[in-house]
PDB file of C-alpha atoms and ligand atoms in Angstrom:
ATOM      1  CA  MET A   1     -48.117 -41.309  35.584  1.00 79.00           C
ATOM      2  CA  ALA A   2     -45.484 -43.967  35.806  1.00 94.00           C
ATOM      3  CA  LEU A   3     -44.187 -46.531  33.383  1.00 97.00           C
ATOM      4  CA  LEU A   4     -43.279 -49.938  34.747  1.00 98.00           C
ATOM      5  CA  GLU A   5     -40.617 -52.275  33.356  1.00 98.00           C
ATOM      6  CA  ILE A   6     -42.005 -55.315  31.545  1.00 98.00           C
ATOM      7  CA  LEU A   7     -40.360 -58.682  32.283  1.00 98.00           C
ATOM      8  CA  GLU A   8     -39.347 -60.733  29.245  1.00 97.00           C
ATOM      9  CA  TYR A   9     -39.584 -64.484  28.661  1.00 97.00           C
ATOM     10  CA  PRO A  10     -37.925 -66.674  29.864  1.00 96.00           C
ATOM     11  CA  ASP A  11     -37.585 -64.596  33.074  1.00 96.00           C
ATOM     12  CA  PRO A  12     -38.437 -66.972  35.968  1.00 98.00           C
ATOM     13  CA  ARG A  13     -40.494 -64.227  37.665  1.00 98.00           C
ATOM     14  CA  LEU A  14     -43.106 -64.723  34.895  1.00 98.00           C
ATOM     15  CA  ARG A  15     -43.709 -68.156  36.485  1.00 98.00           C
ATOM     16  CA  LYS A  16     -44.867 -66.830  39.874  1.00 98.00           C
ATOM     17  CA  LYS A  17     -48.524 -67.321  40.806  1.00 98.00           C
ATOM     18  CA  ALA A  18     -50.187 -64.014  41.697  1.00 99.00           C
ATOM     19  CA  VAL A  19     -52.106 -63.713  44.977  1.00 98.00           C
ATOM     20  CA  THR A  20     -55.720 -62.579  45.472  1.00 98.00           C
ATOM     21  CA  VAL A  21     -56.256 -58.869  46.194  1.00 98.00           C
ATOM     22  CA  GLU A  22     -57.979 -58.630  49.583  1.00 98.00           C
ATOM     23  CA  HIS A  23     -58.758 -54.896  49.624  1.00 97.00           C
ATOM     24  CA  VAL A  24     -59.007 -52.577  46.657  1.00 98.00           C
ATOM     25  CA  ASP A  25     -57.421 -49.464  48.168  1.00 98.00           C
ATOM     26  CA  LYS A  26     -55.479 -46.444  46.957  1.00 98.00           C
ATOM     27  CA  ALA A  27     -52.279 -48.470  46.534  1.00 98.00           C
ATOM     28  CA  ILE A  28     -54.102 -50.958  44.271  1.00 98.00           C
ATOM     29  CA  ARG A  29     -55.666 -48.132  42.199  1.00 98.00           C
ATOM     30  CA  ARG A  30     -52.191 -46.648  41.806  1.00 98.00           C
ATOM     31  CA  ILE A  31     -50.939 -49.982  40.414  1.00 98.00           C
ATOM     32  CA  VAL A  32     -53.929 -50.126  38.011  1.00 98.00           C
ATOM     33  CA  ASP A  33     -53.207 -46.603  36.720  1.00 98.00           C
ATOM     34  CA  ASP A  34     -49.497 -47.343  36.252  1.00 98.00           C
ATOM     35  CA  MET A  35     -50.361 -50.598  34.459  1.00 98.00           C
ATOM     36  CA  LEU A  36     -52.719 -48.738  32.095  1.00 98.00           C
ATOM     37  CA  ASP A  37     -50.006 -46.161  31.324  1.00 98.00           C
ATOM     38  CA  THR A  38     -47.520 -48.971  30.680  1.00 98.00           C
ATOM     39  CA  MET A  39     -49.979 -50.895  28.458  1.00 98.00           C
ATOM     40  CA  TYR A  40     -50.891 -47.865  26.317  1.00 98.00           C
ATOM     41  CA  GLN A  41     -47.271 -46.799  25.969  1.00 98.00           C
ATOM     42  CA  ALA A  42     -46.034 -50.278  24.981  1.00 98.00           C
ATOM     43  CA  PRO A  43     -48.488 -50.420  23.080  1.00 98.00           C
ATOM     44  CA  GLY A  44     -50.497 -53.534  23.971  1.00 98.00           C
ATOM     45  CA  VAL A  45     -54.140 -54.545  24.260  1.00 98.00           C
ATOM     46  CA  GLY A  46     -53.681 -56.025  27.729  1.00 98.00           C
ATOM     47  CA  LEU A  47     -51.292 -56.307  30.650  1.00 99.00           C
ATOM     48  CA  ALA A  48     -51.147 -58.555  33.706  1.00 99.00           C
ATOM     49  CA  ALA A  49     -49.520 -57.393  36.958  1.00 99.00           C
ATOM     50  CA  THR A  50     -47.190 -60.427  36.785  1.00 99.00           C
ATOM     51  CA  GLN A  51     -45.550 -58.882  33.684  1.00 98.00           C
ATOM     52  CA  VAL A  52     -44.486 -55.823  35.686  1.00 98.00           C
ATOM     53  CA  ASN A  53     -43.232 -57.964  38.593  1.00 98.00           C
ATOM     54  CA  ILE A  54     -46.257 -57.260  40.799  1.00 98.00           C
ATOM     55  CA  HIS A  55     -47.640 -60.616  41.845  1.00 98.00           C
ATOM     56  CA  LYS A  56     -51.242 -59.608  42.583  1.00 99.00           C
ATOM     57  CA  ARG A  57     -54.332 -60.709  40.620  1.00 99.00           C
ATOM     58  CA  ILE A  58     -54.821 -57.523  38.564  1.00 99.00           C
ATOM     59  CA  ILE A  59     -55.210 -57.189  34.785  1.00 98.00           C
ATOM     60  CA  VAL A  60     -55.912 -54.247  32.499  1.00 98.00           C
ATOM     61  CA  ILE A  61     -57.240 -54.467  28.954  1.00 98.00           C
ATOM     62  CA  ASP A  62     -58.263 -52.147  26.116  1.00 98.00           C
ATOM     63  CA  VAL A  63     -59.157 -53.816  22.826  1.00 98.00           C
ATOM     64  CA  SER A  64     -60.852 -50.705  21.355  1.00 98.00           C
ATOM     65  CA  ASP A  65     -59.451 -49.109  18.179  1.00 97.00           C
ATOM     66  CA  GLU A  66     -59.652 -45.643  19.738  1.00 97.00           C
ATOM     67  CA  LYS A  67     -57.819 -46.790  22.906  1.00 97.00           C
ATOM     68  CA  ASN A  68     -60.492 -45.136  24.996  1.00 96.00           C
ATOM     69  CA  SER A  69     -62.068 -48.141  26.735  1.00 98.00           C
ATOM     70  CA  PRO A  70     -59.829 -49.143  29.625  1.00 98.00           C
ATOM     71  CA  LEU A  71     -60.967 -52.228  31.510  1.00 98.00           C
ATOM     72  CA  CYS A  72     -59.615 -53.331  34.865  1.00 98.00           C
ATOM     73  CA  LEU A  73     -60.265 -56.782  36.305  1.00 98.00           C
ATOM     74  CA  ILE A  74     -59.203 -57.581  39.850  1.00 99.00           C
ATOM     75  CA  ASN A  75     -59.336 -61.247  40.982  1.00 99.00           C
ATOM     76  CA  PRO A  76     -60.816 -62.313  37.600  1.00 99.00           C
ATOM     77  CA  GLU A  77     -62.518 -65.706  37.469  1.00 98.00           C
ATOM     78  CA  ILE A  78     -63.850 -67.526  34.432  1.00 98.00           C
ATOM     79  CA  LEU A  79     -67.364 -68.733  35.293  1.00 98.00           C
ATOM     80  CA  ASP A  80     -68.210 -70.409  32.004  1.00 98.00           C
ATOM     81  CA  PHE A  81     -66.838 -70.926  28.513  1.00 98.00           C
ATOM     82  CA  GLU A  82     -67.964 -72.317  25.183  1.00 98.00           C
ATOM     83  CA  GLY A  83     -66.716 -72.953  21.666  1.00 98.00           C
ATOM     84  CA  ASN A  84     -63.206 -72.935  20.298  1.00 98.00           C
ATOM     85  CA  ALA A  85     -61.308 -70.268  18.400  1.00 98.00           C
ATOM     86  CA  GLU A  86     -57.810 -70.022  17.002  1.00 98.00           C
ATOM     87  CA  THR A  87     -56.278 -66.560  17.249  1.00 98.00           C
ATOM     88  CA  GLU A  88     -52.843 -65.204  16.470  1.00 98.00           C
ATOM     89  CA  GLU A  89     -51.400 -64.087  19.813  1.00 98.00           C
ATOM     90  CA  GLY A  90     -48.509 -61.913  20.759  1.00 98.00           C
ATOM     91  CA  CYS A  91     -47.205 -60.893  24.164  1.00 98.00           C
ATOM     92  CA  LEU A  92     -45.325 -57.860  25.474  1.00 98.00           C
ATOM     93  CA  SER A  93     -43.170 -60.326  27.444  1.00 98.00           C
ATOM     94  CA  VAL A  94     -42.295 -62.232  24.259  1.00 98.00           C
ATOM     95  CA  PRO A  95     -41.532 -59.371  21.848  1.00 96.00           C
ATOM     96  CA  GLY A  96     -41.654 -60.020  18.109  1.00 95.00           C
ATOM     97  CA  ILE A  97     -43.229 -63.486  18.346  1.00 97.00           C
ATOM     98  CA  PHE A  98     -46.729 -64.181  16.968  1.00 98.00           C
ATOM     99  CA  GLU A  99     -48.280 -67.645  16.940  1.00 98.00           C
ATOM    100  CA  MET A 100     -51.744 -69.212  16.640  1.00 98.00           C
ATOM    101  CA  VAL A 101     -53.277 -70.391  19.924  1.00 98.00           C
ATOM    102  CA  GLU A 102     -56.556 -72.251  20.399  1.00 98.00           C
ATOM    103  CA  ARG A 103     -58.791 -71.271  23.321  1.00 98.00           C
ATOM    104  CA  PRO A 104     -62.480 -71.185  24.257  1.00 98.00           C
ATOM    105  CA  GLU A 105     -64.300 -68.697  22.009  1.00 98.00           C
ATOM    106  CA  LYS A 106     -66.761 -67.165  24.482  1.00 98.00           C
ATOM    107  CA  ILE A 107     -66.405 -66.726  28.226  1.00 98.00           C
ATOM    108  CA  ARG A 108     -68.264 -65.327  31.217  1.00 98.00           C
ATOM    109  CA  VAL A 109     -66.037 -63.637  33.753  1.00 98.00           C
ATOM    110  CA  LYS A 110     -66.490 -62.381  37.274  1.00 98.00           C
ATOM    111  CA  ALA A 111     -64.132 -59.754  38.721  1.00 99.00           C
ATOM    112  CA  MET A 112     -63.874 -56.595  40.801  1.00 98.00           C
ATOM    113  CA  ASP A 113     -63.415 -53.166  39.265  1.00 98.00           C
ATOM    114  CA  LYS A 114     -60.957 -50.524  40.561  1.00 97.00           C
ATOM    115  CA  HIS A 115     -63.499 -49.439  43.173  1.00 96.00           C
ATOM    116  CA  GLY A 116     -63.773 -52.937  44.595  1.00 98.00           C
ATOM    117  CA  GLU A 117     -67.248 -53.468  43.081  1.00 98.00           C
ATOM    118  CA  SER A 118     -67.951 -56.998  41.893  1.00 98.00           C
ATOM    119  CA  PHE A 119     -69.238 -57.407  38.315  1.00 98.00           C
ATOM    120  CA  GLU A 120     -69.815 -60.057  35.669  1.00 98.00           C
ATOM    121  CA  MET A 121     -69.336 -59.757  31.936  1.00 98.00           C
ATOM    122  CA  ALA A 122     -69.540 -61.840  28.782  1.00 98.00           C
ATOM    123  CA  ALA A 123     -66.735 -61.682  26.214  1.00 98.00           C
ATOM    124  CA  ASP A 124     -65.955 -63.084  22.789  1.00 98.00           C
ATOM    125  CA  GLY A 125     -63.474 -62.351  19.997  1.00 97.00           C
ATOM    126  CA  LEU A 126     -60.204 -60.613  20.858  1.00 98.00           C
ATOM    127  CA  LEU A 127     -61.546 -59.557  24.276  1.00 98.00           C
ATOM    128  CA  ALA A 128     -62.181 -63.179  25.282  1.00 98.00           C
ATOM    129  CA  THR A 129     -58.740 -64.220  24.012  1.00 98.00           C
ATOM    130  CA  CYS A 130     -57.076 -61.365  25.816  1.00 98.00           C
ATOM    131  CA  ILE A 131     -58.791 -62.000  29.171  1.00 98.00           C
ATOM    132  CA  GLN A 132     -57.708 -65.650  29.038  1.00 98.00           C
ATOM    133  CA  HIS A 133     -54.146 -64.682  28.018  1.00 99.00           C
ATOM    134  CA  GLU A 134     -53.941 -62.278  30.991  1.00 99.00           C
ATOM    135  CA  ILE A 135     -55.406 -64.753  33.527  1.00 99.00           C
ATOM    136  CA  ASP A 136     -52.773 -67.244  32.332  1.00 99.00           C
ATOM    137  CA  HIS A 137     -50.063 -64.683  33.231  1.00 99.00           C
ATOM    138  CA  LEU A 138     -51.496 -64.434  36.775  1.00 99.00           C
ATOM    139  CA  ASN A 139     -51.095 -68.204  37.025  1.00 99.00           C
ATOM    140  CA  GLY A 140     -47.492 -68.114  35.793  1.00 98.00           C
ATOM    141  CA  LYS A 141     -48.369 -69.254  32.283  1.00 98.00           C
ATOM    142  CA  VAL A 142     -47.142 -67.677  29.026  1.00 98.00           C
ATOM    143  CA  PHE A 143     -48.775 -68.262  25.596  1.00 98.00           C
ATOM    144  CA  VAL A 144     -45.649 -69.999  24.260  1.00 98.00           C
ATOM    145  CA  ASP A 145     -46.392 -72.829  26.748  1.00 98.00           C
ATOM    146  CA  TYR A 146     -49.171 -73.920  24.322  1.00 98.00           C
ATOM    147  CA  LEU A 147     -46.725 -74.342  21.428  1.00 98.00           C
ATOM    148  CA  SER A 148     -44.682 -77.410  20.475  1.00 98.00           C
ATOM    149  CA  ASN A 149     -41.336 -77.962  22.199  1.00 98.00           C
ATOM    150  CA  PHE A 150     -39.668 -77.309  18.860  1.00 98.00           C
ATOM    151  CA  LYS A 151     -41.288 -73.860  18.546  1.00 98.00           C
ATOM    152  CA  GLN A 152     -40.569 -73.039  22.200  1.00 98.00           C
ATOM    153  CA  GLN A 153     -36.896 -73.834  21.707  1.00 97.00           C
ATOM    154  CA  ARG A 154     -36.752 -71.691  18.579  1.00 97.00           C
ATOM    155  CA  ILE A 155     -38.391 -68.775  20.414  1.00 97.00           C
ATOM    156  CA  ARG A 156     -35.945 -69.021  23.374  1.00 97.00           C
ATOM    157  CA  LYS A 157     -33.033 -68.988  20.906  1.00 97.00           C
ATOM    158  CA  LYS A 158     -34.352 -65.930  19.056  1.00 96.00           C
ATOM    159  CA  LEU A 159     -35.085 -63.992  22.286  1.00 96.00           C
ATOM    160  CA  GLY A 160     -31.686 -65.009  23.681  1.00 95.00           C
ATOM    161  CA  LYS A 161     -30.052 -63.444  20.647  1.00 94.00           C
ATOM    162  CA  GLN A 162     -32.175 -60.296  21.016  1.00 92.00           C
ATOM    163  CA  HIS A 163     -31.261 -59.991  24.694  1.00 91.00           C
ATOM    164  CA  LYS A 164     -27.534 -60.427  23.929  1.00 93.00           C
ATOM    165  CA  GLN A 165     -27.751 -57.773  21.202  1.00 93.00           C
ATOM    166  CA  ALA A 166     -29.574 -55.343  23.525  1.00 91.00           C
ATOM    167  CA  ALA A 167     -26.960 -55.843  26.263  1.00 92.00           C
ATOM    168  CA  LYS A 168     -24.183 -55.163  23.747  1.00 94.00           C
ATOM    169  CA  GLN A 169     -25.878 -51.943  22.556  1.00 93.00           C
ATOM    170  CA  LYS A 170     -26.249 -50.779  26.155  1.00 90.00           C
ATOM    171  CA  GLN A 171     -22.565 -51.475  26.829  1.00 92.00           C
ATOM    172  CA  LEU A 172     -21.535 -49.492  23.729  1.00 93.00           C
ATOM    173  CA  LYS A 173     -23.710 -46.583  24.814  1.00 91.00           C
ATOM    174  CA  THR A 174     -22.243 -46.390  28.337  1.00 89.00           C
ATOM    175  CA  ALA A 175     -18.701 -46.797  26.917  1.00 91.00           C
ATOM    176  CA  SER A 176     -19.137 -43.861  24.556  1.00 90.00           C
ATOM    177  CA  ALA A 177     -20.586 -41.717  27.355  1.00 88.00           C
ATOM    178  CA  ARG A 178     -17.417 -42.152  29.451  1.00 81.00           C
TER     179      ARG A 178
HETATM  180  O1  GNR B 201     -50.775 -56.710  23.121  1.00 53.93           O
HETATM  181  C1  GNR B 201     -51.170 -57.881  23.146  1.00 53.93           C
HETATM  182  N1  GNR B 201     -51.817 -58.382  22.074  1.00 53.93           N
HETATM  183  C2  GNR B 201     -52.450 -59.625  22.069  1.00 53.93           C
HETATM  184  C3  GNR B 201     -52.849 -60.132  20.837  1.00 53.93           C
HETATM  185  C4  GNR B 201     -53.486 -61.342  20.770  1.00 53.93           C
HETATM  186  C5  GNR B 201     -53.753 -62.039  21.932  1.00 53.93           C
HETATM  187  C6  GNR B 201     -53.339 -61.565  23.165  1.00 53.93           C
HETATM  188  C7  GNR B 201     -52.691 -60.346  23.238  1.00 53.93           C
HETATM  189  S1  GNR B 201     -52.229 -59.719  24.783  1.00 53.93           S
HETATM  190  C8  GNR B 201     -50.869 -58.720  24.318  1.00 53.93           C
HETATM  191  C9  GNR B 201     -50.366 -57.920  25.513  1.00 53.93           C
HETATM  192  C10 GNR B 201     -49.840 -58.864  26.559  1.00 53.93           C
HETATM  193  O2  GNR B 201     -48.770 -59.406  26.498  1.00 53.93           O
HETATM  194  N2  GNR B 201     -50.617 -59.134  27.566  1.00 53.93           N
HETATM  195  O3  GNR B 201     -50.220 -60.012  28.496  1.00 53.93           O
HETATM  196 NI1   NI B 202     -48.885 -61.373  27.525  1.00 53.93          NI
END
């Protein structure tokens, strides 16, 4: 088991477009397992490889209450969508920020599982929101991109302060260890 470091907005690496996975091999399954560990530990209901600085089209999700339903989608593609739903979203790469985002309500998705088998599924509710949020990450998009410029600016300011504070704490810790 390995935990991966999660990039935080506005890190420019979150803007990279992930590439298609050509072969689902042992190395890919290792990434999937590490991403699941990282997602559960965070804790989050989803994680895209982009967020852990791996720019391949891999996402993991678990929206169950019991946290016993891991889902892995490799090269996910939205085939169809309908309706509209507004959901409060958060993101492990934008800690402490929660805002309403409007997206299609129901989707059909095609993807490969961790054995390289192709499958299709229908999703609605939080699962549909989450899949769309994760596919956005693979395309270099973060949920704050849907918000007004005013809100985006406020979020960057708040996270900038948090990052400064965290750096200061780290400095104090290493100073006292010397
Ligand atoms: O943990 C997460 N919760 C969440 C809530 C509403 C809509 C989307 C999400 S995904 C997020 C984890 C994350 O950042 N995935 O990229
Ligand atoms: Ni996210």
